[in-house]
Backbone as XML, in Angstrom:
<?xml version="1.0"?>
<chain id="A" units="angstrom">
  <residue number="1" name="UNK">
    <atom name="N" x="2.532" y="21.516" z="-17.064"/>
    <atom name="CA" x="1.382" y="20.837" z="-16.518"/>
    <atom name="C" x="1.742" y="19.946" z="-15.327"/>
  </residue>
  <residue number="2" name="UNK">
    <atom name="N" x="3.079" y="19.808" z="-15.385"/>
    <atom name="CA" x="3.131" y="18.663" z="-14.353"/>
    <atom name="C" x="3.192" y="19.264" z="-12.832"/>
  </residue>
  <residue number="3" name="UNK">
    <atom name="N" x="3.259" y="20.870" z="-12.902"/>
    <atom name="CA" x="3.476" y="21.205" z="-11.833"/>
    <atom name="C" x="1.733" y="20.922" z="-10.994"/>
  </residue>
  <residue number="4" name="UNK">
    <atom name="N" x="1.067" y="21.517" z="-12.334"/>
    <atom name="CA" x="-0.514" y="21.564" z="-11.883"/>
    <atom name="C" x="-1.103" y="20.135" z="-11.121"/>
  </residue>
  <residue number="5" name="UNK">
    <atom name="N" x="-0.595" y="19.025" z="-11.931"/>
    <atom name="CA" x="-0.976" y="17.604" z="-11.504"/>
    <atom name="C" x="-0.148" y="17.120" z="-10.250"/>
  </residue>
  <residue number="6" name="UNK">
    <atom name="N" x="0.887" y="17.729" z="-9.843"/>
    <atom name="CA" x="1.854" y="17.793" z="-8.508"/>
    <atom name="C" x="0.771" y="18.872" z="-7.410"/>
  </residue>
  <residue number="7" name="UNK">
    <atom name="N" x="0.407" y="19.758" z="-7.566"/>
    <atom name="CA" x="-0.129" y="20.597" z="-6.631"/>
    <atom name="C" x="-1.422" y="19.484" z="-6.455"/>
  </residue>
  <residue number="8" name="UNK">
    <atom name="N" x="-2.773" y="19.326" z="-7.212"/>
    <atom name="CA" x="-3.798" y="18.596" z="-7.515"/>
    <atom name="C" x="-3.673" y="16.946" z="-6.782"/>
  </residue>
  <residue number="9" name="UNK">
    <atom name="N" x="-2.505" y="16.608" z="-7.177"/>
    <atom name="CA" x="-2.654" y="15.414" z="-6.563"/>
    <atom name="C" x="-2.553" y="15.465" z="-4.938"/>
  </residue>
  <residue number="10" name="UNK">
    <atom name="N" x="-0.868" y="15.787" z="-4.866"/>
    <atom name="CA" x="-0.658" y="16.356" z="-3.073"/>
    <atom name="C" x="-1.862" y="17.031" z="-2.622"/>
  </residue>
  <residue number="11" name="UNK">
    <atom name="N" x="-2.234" y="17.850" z="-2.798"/>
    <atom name="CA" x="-3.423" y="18.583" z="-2.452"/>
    <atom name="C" x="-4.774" y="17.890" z="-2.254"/>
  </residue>
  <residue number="12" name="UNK">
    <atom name="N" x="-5.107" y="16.855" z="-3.343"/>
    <atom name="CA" x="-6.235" y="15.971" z="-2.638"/>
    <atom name="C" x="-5.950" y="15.079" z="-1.552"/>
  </residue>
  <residue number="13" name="UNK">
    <atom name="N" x="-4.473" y="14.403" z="-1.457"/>
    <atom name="CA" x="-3.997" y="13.838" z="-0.411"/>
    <atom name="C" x="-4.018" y="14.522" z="0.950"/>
  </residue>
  <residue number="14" name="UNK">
    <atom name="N" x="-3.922" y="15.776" z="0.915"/>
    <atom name="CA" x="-4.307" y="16.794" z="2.440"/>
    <atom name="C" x="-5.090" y="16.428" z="2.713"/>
  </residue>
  <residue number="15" name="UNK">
    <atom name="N" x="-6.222" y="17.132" z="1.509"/>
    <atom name="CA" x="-7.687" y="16.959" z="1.723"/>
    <atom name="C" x="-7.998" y="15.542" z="2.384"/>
  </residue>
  <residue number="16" name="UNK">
    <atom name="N" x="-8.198" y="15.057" z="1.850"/>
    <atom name="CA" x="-8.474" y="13.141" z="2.378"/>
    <atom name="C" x="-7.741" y="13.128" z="4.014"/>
  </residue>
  <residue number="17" name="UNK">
    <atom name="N" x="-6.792" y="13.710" z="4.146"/>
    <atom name="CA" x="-6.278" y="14.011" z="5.889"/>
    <atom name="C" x="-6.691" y="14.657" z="6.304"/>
  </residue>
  <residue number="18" name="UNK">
    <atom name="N" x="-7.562" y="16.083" z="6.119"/>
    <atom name="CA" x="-8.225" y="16.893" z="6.688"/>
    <atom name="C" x="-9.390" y="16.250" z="6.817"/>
  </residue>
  <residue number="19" name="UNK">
    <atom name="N" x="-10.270" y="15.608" z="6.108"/>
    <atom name="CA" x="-11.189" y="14.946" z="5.971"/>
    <atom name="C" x="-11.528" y="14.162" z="7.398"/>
  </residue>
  <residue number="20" name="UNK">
    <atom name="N" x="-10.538" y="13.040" z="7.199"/>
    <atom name="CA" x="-10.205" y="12.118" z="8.137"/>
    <atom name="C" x="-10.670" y="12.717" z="9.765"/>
  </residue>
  <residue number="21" name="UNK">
    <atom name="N" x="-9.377" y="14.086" z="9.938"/>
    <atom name="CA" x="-9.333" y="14.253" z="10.970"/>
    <atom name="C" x="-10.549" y="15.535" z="11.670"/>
  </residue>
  <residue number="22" name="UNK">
    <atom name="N" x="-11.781" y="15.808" z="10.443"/>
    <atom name="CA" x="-12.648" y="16.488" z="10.903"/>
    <atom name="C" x="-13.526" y="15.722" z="11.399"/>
  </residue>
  <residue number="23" name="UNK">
    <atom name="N" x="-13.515" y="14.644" z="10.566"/>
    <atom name="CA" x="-14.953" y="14.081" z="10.035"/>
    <atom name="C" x="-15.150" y="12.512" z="10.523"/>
  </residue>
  <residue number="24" name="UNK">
    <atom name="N" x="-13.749" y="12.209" z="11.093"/>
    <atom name="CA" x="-14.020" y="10.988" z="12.175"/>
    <atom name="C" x="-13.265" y="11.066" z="13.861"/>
  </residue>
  <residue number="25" name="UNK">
    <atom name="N" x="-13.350" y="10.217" z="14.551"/>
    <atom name="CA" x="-12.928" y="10.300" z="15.536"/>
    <atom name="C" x="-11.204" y="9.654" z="15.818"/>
  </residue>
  <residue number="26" name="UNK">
    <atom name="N" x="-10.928" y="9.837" z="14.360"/>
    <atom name="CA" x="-9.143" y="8.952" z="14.092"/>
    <atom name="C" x="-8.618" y="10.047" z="14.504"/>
  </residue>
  <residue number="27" name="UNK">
    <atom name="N" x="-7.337" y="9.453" z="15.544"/>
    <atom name="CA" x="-6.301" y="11.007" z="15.672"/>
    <atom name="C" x="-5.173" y="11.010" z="14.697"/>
  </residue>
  <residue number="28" name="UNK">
    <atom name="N" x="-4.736" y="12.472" z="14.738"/>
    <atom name="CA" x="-3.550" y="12.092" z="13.839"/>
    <atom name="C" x="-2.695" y="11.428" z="14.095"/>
  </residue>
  <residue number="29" name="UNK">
    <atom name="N" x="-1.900" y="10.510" z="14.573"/>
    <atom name="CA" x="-1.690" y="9.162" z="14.695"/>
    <atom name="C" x="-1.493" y="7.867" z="13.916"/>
  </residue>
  <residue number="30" name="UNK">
    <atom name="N" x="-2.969" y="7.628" z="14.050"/>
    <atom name="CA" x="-3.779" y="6.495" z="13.722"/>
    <atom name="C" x="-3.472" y="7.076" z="11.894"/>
  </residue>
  <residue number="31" name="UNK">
    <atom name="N" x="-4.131" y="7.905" z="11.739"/>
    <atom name="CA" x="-4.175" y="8.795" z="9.929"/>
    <atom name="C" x="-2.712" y="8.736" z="9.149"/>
  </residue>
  <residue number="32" name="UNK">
    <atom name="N" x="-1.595" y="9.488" z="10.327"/>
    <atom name="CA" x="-0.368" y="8.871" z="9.528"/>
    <atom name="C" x="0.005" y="7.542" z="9.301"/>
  </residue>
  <residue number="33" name="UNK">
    <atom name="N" x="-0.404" y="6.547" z="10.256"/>
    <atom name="CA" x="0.035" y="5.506" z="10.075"/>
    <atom name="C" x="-0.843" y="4.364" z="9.078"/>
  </residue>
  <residue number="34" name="UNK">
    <atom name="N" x="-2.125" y="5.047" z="8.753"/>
    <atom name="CA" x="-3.169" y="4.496" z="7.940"/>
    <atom name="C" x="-2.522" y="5.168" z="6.428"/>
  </residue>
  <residue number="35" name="UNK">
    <atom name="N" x="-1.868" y="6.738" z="6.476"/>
    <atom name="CA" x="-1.668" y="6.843" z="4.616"/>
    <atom name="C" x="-0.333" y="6.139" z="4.257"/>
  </residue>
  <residue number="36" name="UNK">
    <atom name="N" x="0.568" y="5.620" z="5.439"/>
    <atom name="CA" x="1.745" y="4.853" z="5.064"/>
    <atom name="C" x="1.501" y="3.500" z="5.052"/>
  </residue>
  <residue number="37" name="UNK">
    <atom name="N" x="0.184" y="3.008" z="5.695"/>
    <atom name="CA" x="0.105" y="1.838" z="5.024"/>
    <atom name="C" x="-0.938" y="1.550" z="3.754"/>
  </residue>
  <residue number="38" name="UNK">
    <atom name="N" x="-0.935" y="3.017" z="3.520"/>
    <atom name="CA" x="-1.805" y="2.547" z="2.286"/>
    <atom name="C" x="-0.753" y="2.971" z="0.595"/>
  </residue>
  <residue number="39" name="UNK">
    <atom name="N" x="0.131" y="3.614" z="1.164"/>
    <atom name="CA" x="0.818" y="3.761" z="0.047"/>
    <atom name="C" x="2.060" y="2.189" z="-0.137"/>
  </residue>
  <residue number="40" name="UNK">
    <atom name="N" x="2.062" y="1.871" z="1.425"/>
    <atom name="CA" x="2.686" y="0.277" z="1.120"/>
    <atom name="C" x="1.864" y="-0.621" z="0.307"/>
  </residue>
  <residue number="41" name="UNK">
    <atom name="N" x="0.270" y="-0.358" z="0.843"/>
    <atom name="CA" x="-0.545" y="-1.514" z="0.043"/>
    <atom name="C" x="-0.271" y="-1.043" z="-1.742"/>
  </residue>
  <residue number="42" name="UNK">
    <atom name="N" x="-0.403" y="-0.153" z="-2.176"/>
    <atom name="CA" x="-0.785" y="0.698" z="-3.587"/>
    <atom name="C" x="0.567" y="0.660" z="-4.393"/>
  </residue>
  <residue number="43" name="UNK">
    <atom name="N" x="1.630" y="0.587" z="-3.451"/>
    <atom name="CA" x="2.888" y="0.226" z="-4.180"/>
    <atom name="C" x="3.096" y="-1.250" z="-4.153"/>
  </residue>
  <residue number="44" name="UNK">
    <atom name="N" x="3.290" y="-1.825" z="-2.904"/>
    <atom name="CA" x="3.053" y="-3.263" z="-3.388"/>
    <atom name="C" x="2.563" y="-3.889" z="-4.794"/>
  </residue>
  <residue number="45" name="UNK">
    <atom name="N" x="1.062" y="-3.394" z="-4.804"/>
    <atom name="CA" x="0.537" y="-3.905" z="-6.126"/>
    <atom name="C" x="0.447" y="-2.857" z="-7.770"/>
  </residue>
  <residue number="46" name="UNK">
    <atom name="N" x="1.653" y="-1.739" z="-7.916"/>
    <atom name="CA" x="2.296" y="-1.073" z="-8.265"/>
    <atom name="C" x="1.067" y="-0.567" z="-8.869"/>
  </residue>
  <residue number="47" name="UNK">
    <atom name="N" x="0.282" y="0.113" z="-8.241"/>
    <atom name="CA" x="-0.725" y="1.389" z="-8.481"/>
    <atom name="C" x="-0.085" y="2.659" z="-8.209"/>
  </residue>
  <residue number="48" name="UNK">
    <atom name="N" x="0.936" y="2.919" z="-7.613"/>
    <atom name="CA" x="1.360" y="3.872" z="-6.511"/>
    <atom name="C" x="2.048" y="4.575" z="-7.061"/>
  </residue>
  <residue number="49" name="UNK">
    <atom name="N" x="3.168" y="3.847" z="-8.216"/>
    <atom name="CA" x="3.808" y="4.133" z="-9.328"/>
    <atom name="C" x="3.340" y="4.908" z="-10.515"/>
  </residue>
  <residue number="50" name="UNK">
    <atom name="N" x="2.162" y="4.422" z="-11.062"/>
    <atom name="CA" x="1.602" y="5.069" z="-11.822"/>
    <atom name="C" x="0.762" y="6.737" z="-11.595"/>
  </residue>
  <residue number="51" name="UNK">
    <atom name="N" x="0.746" y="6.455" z="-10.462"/>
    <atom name="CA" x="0.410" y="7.994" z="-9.533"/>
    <atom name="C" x="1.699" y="9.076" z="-9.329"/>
  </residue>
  <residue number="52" name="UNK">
    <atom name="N" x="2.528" y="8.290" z="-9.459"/>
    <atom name="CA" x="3.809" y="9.024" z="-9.164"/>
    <atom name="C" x="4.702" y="9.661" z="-10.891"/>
  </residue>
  <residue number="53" name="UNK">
    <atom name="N" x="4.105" y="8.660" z="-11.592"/>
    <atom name="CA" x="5.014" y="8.702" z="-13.171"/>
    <atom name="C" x="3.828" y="10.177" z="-13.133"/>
  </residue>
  <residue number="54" name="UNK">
    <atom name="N" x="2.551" y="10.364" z="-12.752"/>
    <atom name="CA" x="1.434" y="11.165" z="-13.190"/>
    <atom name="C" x="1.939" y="12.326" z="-12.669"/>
  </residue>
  <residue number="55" name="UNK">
    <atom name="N" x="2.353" y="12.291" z="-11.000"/>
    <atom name="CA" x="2.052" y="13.541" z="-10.333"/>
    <atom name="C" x="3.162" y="14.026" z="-9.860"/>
  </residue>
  <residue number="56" name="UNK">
    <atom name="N" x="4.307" y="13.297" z="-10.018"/>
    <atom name="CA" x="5.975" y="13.158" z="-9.684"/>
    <atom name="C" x="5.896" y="13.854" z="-8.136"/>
  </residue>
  <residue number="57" name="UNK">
    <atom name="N" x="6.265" y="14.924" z="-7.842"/>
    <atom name="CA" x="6.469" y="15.015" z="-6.494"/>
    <atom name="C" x="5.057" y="15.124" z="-5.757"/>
  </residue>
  <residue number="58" name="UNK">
    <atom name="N" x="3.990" y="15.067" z="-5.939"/>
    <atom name="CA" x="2.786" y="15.621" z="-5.465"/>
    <atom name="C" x="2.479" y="14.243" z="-4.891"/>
  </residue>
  <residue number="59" name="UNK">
    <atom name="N" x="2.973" y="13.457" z="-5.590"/>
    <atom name="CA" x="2.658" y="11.872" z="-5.072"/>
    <atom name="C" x="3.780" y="11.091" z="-3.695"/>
  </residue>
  <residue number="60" name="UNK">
    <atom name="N" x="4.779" y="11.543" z="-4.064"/>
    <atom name="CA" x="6.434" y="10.844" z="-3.690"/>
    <atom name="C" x="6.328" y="11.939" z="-2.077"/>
  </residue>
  <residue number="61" name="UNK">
    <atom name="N" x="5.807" y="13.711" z="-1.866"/>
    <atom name="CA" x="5.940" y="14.224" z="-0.762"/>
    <atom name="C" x="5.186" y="13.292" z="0.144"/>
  </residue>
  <residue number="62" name="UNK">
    <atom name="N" x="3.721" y="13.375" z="-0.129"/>
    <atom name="CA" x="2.962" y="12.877" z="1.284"/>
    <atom name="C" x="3.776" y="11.426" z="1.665"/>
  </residue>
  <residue number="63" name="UNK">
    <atom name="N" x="2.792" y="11.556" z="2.543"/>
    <atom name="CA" x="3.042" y="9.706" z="3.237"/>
    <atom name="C" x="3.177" y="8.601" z="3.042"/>
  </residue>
  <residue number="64" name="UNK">
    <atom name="N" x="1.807" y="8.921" z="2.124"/>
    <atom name="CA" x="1.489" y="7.710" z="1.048"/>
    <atom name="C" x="2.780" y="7.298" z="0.118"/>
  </residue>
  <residue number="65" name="UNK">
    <atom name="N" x="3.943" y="8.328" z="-0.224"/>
    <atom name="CA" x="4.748" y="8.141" z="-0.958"/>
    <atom name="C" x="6.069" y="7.448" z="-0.119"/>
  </residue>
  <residue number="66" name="UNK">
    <atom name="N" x="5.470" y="8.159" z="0.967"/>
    <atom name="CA" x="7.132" y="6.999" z="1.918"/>
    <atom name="C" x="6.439" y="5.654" z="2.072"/>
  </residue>
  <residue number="67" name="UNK">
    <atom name="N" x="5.432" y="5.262" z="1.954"/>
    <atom name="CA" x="5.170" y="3.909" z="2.220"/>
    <atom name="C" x="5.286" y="3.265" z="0.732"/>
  </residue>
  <residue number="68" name="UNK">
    <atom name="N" x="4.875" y="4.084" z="-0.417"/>
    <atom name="CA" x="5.733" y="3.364" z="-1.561"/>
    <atom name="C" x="6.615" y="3.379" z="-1.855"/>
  </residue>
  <residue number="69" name="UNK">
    <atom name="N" x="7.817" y="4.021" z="-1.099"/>
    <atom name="CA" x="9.562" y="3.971" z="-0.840"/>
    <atom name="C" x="9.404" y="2.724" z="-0.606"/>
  </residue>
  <residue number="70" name="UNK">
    <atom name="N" x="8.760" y="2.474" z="0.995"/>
    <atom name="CA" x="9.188" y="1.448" z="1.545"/>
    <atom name="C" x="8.935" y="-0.105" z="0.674"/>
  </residue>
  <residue number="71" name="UNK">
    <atom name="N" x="7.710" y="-0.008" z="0.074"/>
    <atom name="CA" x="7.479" y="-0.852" z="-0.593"/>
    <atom name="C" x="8.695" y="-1.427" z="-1.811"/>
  </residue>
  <residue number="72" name="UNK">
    <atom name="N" x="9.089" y="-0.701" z="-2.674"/>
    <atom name="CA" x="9.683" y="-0.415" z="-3.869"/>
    <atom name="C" x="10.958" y="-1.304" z="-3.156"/>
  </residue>
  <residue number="73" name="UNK">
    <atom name="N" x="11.968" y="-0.401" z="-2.019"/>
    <atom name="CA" x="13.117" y="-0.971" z="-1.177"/>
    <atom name="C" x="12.602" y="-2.383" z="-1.381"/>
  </residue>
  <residue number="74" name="UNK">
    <atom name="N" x="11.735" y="-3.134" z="-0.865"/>
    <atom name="CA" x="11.571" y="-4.220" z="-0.050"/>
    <atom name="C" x="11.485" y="-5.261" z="-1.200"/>
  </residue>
  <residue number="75" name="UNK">
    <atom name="N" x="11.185" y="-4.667" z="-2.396"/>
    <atom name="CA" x="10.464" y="-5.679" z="-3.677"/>
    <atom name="C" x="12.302" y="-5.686" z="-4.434"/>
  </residue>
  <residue number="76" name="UNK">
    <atom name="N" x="13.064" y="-4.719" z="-4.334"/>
    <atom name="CA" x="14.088" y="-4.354" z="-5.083"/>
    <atom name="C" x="14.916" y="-5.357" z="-4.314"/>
  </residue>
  <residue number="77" name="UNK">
    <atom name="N" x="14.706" y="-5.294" z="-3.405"/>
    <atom name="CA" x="15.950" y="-5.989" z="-2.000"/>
    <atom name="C" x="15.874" y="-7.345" z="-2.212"/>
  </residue>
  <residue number="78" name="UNK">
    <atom name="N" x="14.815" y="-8.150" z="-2.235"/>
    <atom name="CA" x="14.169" y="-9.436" z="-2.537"/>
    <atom name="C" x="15.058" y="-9.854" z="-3.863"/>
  </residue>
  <residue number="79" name="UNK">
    <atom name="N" x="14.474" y="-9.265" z="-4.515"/>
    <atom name="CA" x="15.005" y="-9.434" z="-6.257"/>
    <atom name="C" x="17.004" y="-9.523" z="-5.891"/>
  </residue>
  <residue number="80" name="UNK">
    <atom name="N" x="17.203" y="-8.600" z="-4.733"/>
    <atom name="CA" x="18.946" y="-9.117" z="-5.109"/>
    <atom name="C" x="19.413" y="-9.617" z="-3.838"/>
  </residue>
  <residue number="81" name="UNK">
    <atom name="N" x="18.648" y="-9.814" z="-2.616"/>
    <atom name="CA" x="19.540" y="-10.573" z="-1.821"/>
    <atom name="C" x="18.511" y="-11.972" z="-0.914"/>
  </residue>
  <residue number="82" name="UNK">
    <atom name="N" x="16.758" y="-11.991" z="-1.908"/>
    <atom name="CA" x="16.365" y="-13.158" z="-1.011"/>
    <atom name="C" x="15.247" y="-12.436" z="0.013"/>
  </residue>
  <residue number="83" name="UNK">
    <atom name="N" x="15.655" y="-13.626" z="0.981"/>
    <atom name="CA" x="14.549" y="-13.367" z="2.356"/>
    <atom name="C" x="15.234" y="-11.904" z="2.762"/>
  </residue>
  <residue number="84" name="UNK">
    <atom name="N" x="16.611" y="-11.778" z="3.405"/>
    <atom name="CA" x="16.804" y="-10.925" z="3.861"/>
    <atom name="C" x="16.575" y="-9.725" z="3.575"/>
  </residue>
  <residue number="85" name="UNK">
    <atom name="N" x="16.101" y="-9.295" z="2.243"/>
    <atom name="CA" x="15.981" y="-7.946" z="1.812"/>
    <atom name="C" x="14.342" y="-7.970" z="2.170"/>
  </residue>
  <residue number="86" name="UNK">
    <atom name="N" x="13.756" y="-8.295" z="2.339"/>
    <atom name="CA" x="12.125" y="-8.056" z="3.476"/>
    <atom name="C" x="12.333" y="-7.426" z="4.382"/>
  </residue>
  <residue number="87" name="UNK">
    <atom name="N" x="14.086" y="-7.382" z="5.356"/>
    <atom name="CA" x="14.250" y="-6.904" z="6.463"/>
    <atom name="C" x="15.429" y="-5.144" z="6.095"/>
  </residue>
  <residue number="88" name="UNK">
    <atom name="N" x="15.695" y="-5.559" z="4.627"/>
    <atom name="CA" x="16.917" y="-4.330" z="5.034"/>
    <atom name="C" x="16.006" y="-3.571" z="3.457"/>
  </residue>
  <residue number="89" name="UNK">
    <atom name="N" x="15.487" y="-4.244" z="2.807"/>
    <atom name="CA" x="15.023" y="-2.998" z="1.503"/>
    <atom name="C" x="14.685" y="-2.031" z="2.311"/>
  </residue>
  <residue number="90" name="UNK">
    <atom name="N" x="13.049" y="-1.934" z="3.029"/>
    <atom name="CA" x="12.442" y="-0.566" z="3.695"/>
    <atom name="C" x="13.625" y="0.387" z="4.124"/>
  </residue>
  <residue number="91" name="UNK">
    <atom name="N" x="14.568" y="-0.335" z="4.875"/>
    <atom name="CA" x="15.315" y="0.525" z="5.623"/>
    <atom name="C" x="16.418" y="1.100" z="4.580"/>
  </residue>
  <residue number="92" name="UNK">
    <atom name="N" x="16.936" y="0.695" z="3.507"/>
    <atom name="CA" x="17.958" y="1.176" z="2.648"/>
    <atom name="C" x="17.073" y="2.132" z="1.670"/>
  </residue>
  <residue number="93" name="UNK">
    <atom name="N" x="16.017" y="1.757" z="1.035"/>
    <atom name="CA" x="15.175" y="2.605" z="0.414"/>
    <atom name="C" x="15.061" y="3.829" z="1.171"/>
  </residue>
  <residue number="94" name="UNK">
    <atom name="N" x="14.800" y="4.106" z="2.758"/>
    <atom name="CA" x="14.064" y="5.069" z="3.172"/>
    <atom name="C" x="15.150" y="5.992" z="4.484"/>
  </residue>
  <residue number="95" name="UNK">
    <atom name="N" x="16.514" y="5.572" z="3.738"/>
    <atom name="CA" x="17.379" y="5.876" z="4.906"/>
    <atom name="C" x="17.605" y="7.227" z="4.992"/>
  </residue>
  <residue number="96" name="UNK">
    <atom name="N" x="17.610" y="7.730" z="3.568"/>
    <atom name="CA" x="18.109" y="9.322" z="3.290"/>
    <atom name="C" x="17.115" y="10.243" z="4.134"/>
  </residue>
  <residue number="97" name="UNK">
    <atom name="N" x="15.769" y="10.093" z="3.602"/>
    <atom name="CA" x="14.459" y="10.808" z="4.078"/>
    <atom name="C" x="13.981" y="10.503" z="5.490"/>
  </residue>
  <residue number="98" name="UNK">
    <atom name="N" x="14.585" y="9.701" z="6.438"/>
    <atom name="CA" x="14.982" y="9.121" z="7.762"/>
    <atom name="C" x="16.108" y="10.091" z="8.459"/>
  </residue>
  <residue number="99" name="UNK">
    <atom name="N" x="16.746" y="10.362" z="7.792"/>
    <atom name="CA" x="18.366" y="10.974" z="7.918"/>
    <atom name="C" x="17.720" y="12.379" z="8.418"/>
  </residue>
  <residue number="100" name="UNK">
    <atom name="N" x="17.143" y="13.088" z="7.026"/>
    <atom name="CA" x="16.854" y="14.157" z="6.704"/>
    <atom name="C" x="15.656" y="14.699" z="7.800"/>
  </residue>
  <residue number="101" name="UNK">
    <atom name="N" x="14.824" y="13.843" z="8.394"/>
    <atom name="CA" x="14.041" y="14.158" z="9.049"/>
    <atom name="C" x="14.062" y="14.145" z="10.838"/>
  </residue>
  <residue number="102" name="UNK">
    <atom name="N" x="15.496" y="13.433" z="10.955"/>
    <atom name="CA" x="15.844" y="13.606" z="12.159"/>
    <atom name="C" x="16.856" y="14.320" z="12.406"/>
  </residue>
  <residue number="103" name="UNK">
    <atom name="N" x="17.817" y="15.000" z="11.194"/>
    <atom name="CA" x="18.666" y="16.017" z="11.531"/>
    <atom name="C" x="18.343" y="17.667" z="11.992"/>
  </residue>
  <residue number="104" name="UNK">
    <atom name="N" x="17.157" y="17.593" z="11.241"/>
    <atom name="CA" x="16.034" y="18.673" z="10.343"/>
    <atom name="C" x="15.041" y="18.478" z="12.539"/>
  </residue>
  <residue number="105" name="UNK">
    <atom name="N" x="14.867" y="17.723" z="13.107"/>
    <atom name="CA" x="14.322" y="18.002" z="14.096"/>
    <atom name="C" x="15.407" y="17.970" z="15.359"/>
  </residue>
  <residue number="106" name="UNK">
    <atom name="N" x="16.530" y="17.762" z="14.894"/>
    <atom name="CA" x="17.603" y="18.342" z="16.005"/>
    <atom name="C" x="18.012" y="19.311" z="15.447"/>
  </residue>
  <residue number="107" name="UNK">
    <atom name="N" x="18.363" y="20.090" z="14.506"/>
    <atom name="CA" x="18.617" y="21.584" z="14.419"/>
    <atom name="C" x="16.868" y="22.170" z="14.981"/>
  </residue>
  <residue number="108" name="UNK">
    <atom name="N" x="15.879" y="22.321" z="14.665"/>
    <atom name="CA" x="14.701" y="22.658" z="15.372"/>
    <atom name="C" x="14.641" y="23.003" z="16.579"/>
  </residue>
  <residue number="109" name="UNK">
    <atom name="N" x="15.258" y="21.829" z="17.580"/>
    <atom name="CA" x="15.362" y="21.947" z="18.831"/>
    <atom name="C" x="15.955" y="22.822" z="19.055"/>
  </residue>
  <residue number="110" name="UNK">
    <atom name="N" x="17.342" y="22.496" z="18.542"/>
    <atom name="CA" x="18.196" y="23.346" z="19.201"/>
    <atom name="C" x="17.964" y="25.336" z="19.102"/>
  </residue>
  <residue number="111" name="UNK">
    <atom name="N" x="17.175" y="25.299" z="18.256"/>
    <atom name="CA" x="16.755" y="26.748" z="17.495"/>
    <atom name="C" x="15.754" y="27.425" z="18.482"/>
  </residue>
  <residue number="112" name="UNK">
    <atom name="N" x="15.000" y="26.680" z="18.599"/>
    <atom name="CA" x="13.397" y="27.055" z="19.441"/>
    <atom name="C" x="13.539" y="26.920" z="21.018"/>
  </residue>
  <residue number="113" name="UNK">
    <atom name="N" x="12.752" y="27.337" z="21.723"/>
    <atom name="CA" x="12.432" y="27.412" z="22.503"/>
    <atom name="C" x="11.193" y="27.038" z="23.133"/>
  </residue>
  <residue number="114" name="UNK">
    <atom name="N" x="11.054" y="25.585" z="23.858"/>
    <atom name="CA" x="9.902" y="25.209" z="24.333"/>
    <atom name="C" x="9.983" y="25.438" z="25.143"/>
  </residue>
  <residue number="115" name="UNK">
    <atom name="N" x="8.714" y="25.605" z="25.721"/>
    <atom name="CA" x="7.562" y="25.958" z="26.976"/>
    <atom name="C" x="6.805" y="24.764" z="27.431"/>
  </residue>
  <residue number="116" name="UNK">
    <atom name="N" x="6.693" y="24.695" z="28.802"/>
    <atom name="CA" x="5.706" y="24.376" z="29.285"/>
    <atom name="C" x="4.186" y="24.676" z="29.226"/>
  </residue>
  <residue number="117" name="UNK">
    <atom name="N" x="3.479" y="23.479" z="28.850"/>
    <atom name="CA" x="1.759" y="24.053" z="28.624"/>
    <atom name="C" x="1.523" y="24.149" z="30.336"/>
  </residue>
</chain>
């Protein structure tokens, strides 16, 4: 079942981005940077968690789930080093999937072939 509640959840999270970007004048942009701060707000006040114990990866892929990385880092960091972990949790929490997403767009490059529009 958990796969079903992983597809279901991620999957309404599209939806709600497809939504967005039919049905208002937000670009995608504005939309990524609105579901990462809403999964900061939802983890902050550890709603975000309970979505995630529910839907495990369906929750943790989208956006919404790197902004409750970031959140989680920042609350964990606090708890062991103070003020300063406000500034280094996000970034130690979210370094791997940071890593992964800029290695992952320099092999890309180097693979493809862009064009001029």
């Amino acid at each position: 079942m958990i796969f079903l509640y992983a597809f279901l959840v991620g999957g309404i999270i599209c939806v709600i981005g497809q939504l967005l970007i039919d049905l208002t004048k937000m670009t995608p942009a504005r939309i990524l940077v609105l579901f990462v701060c809403l999964g900061v707000l939802f983890g902050a006040f550890g709603w975000y968690n309970k979505l995630v114990d529910f839907a495990g990866t369906g929750a943790t892929i989208p956006l919404t789930g790197f902004g409750n990385s970031l959140a989680n880092g920042v609350k964990e960091a606090i708890q062991q080093y103070g003020f300063i972990g406000i500034i280094t949790g996000g970034l130690t929490a979210c370094a791997g999937g940071v890593t992964v997403a800029v290695l992952s767009g320099l092999v890309v490059s180097m693979i493809a072939r862009p064009k001029d529009k």
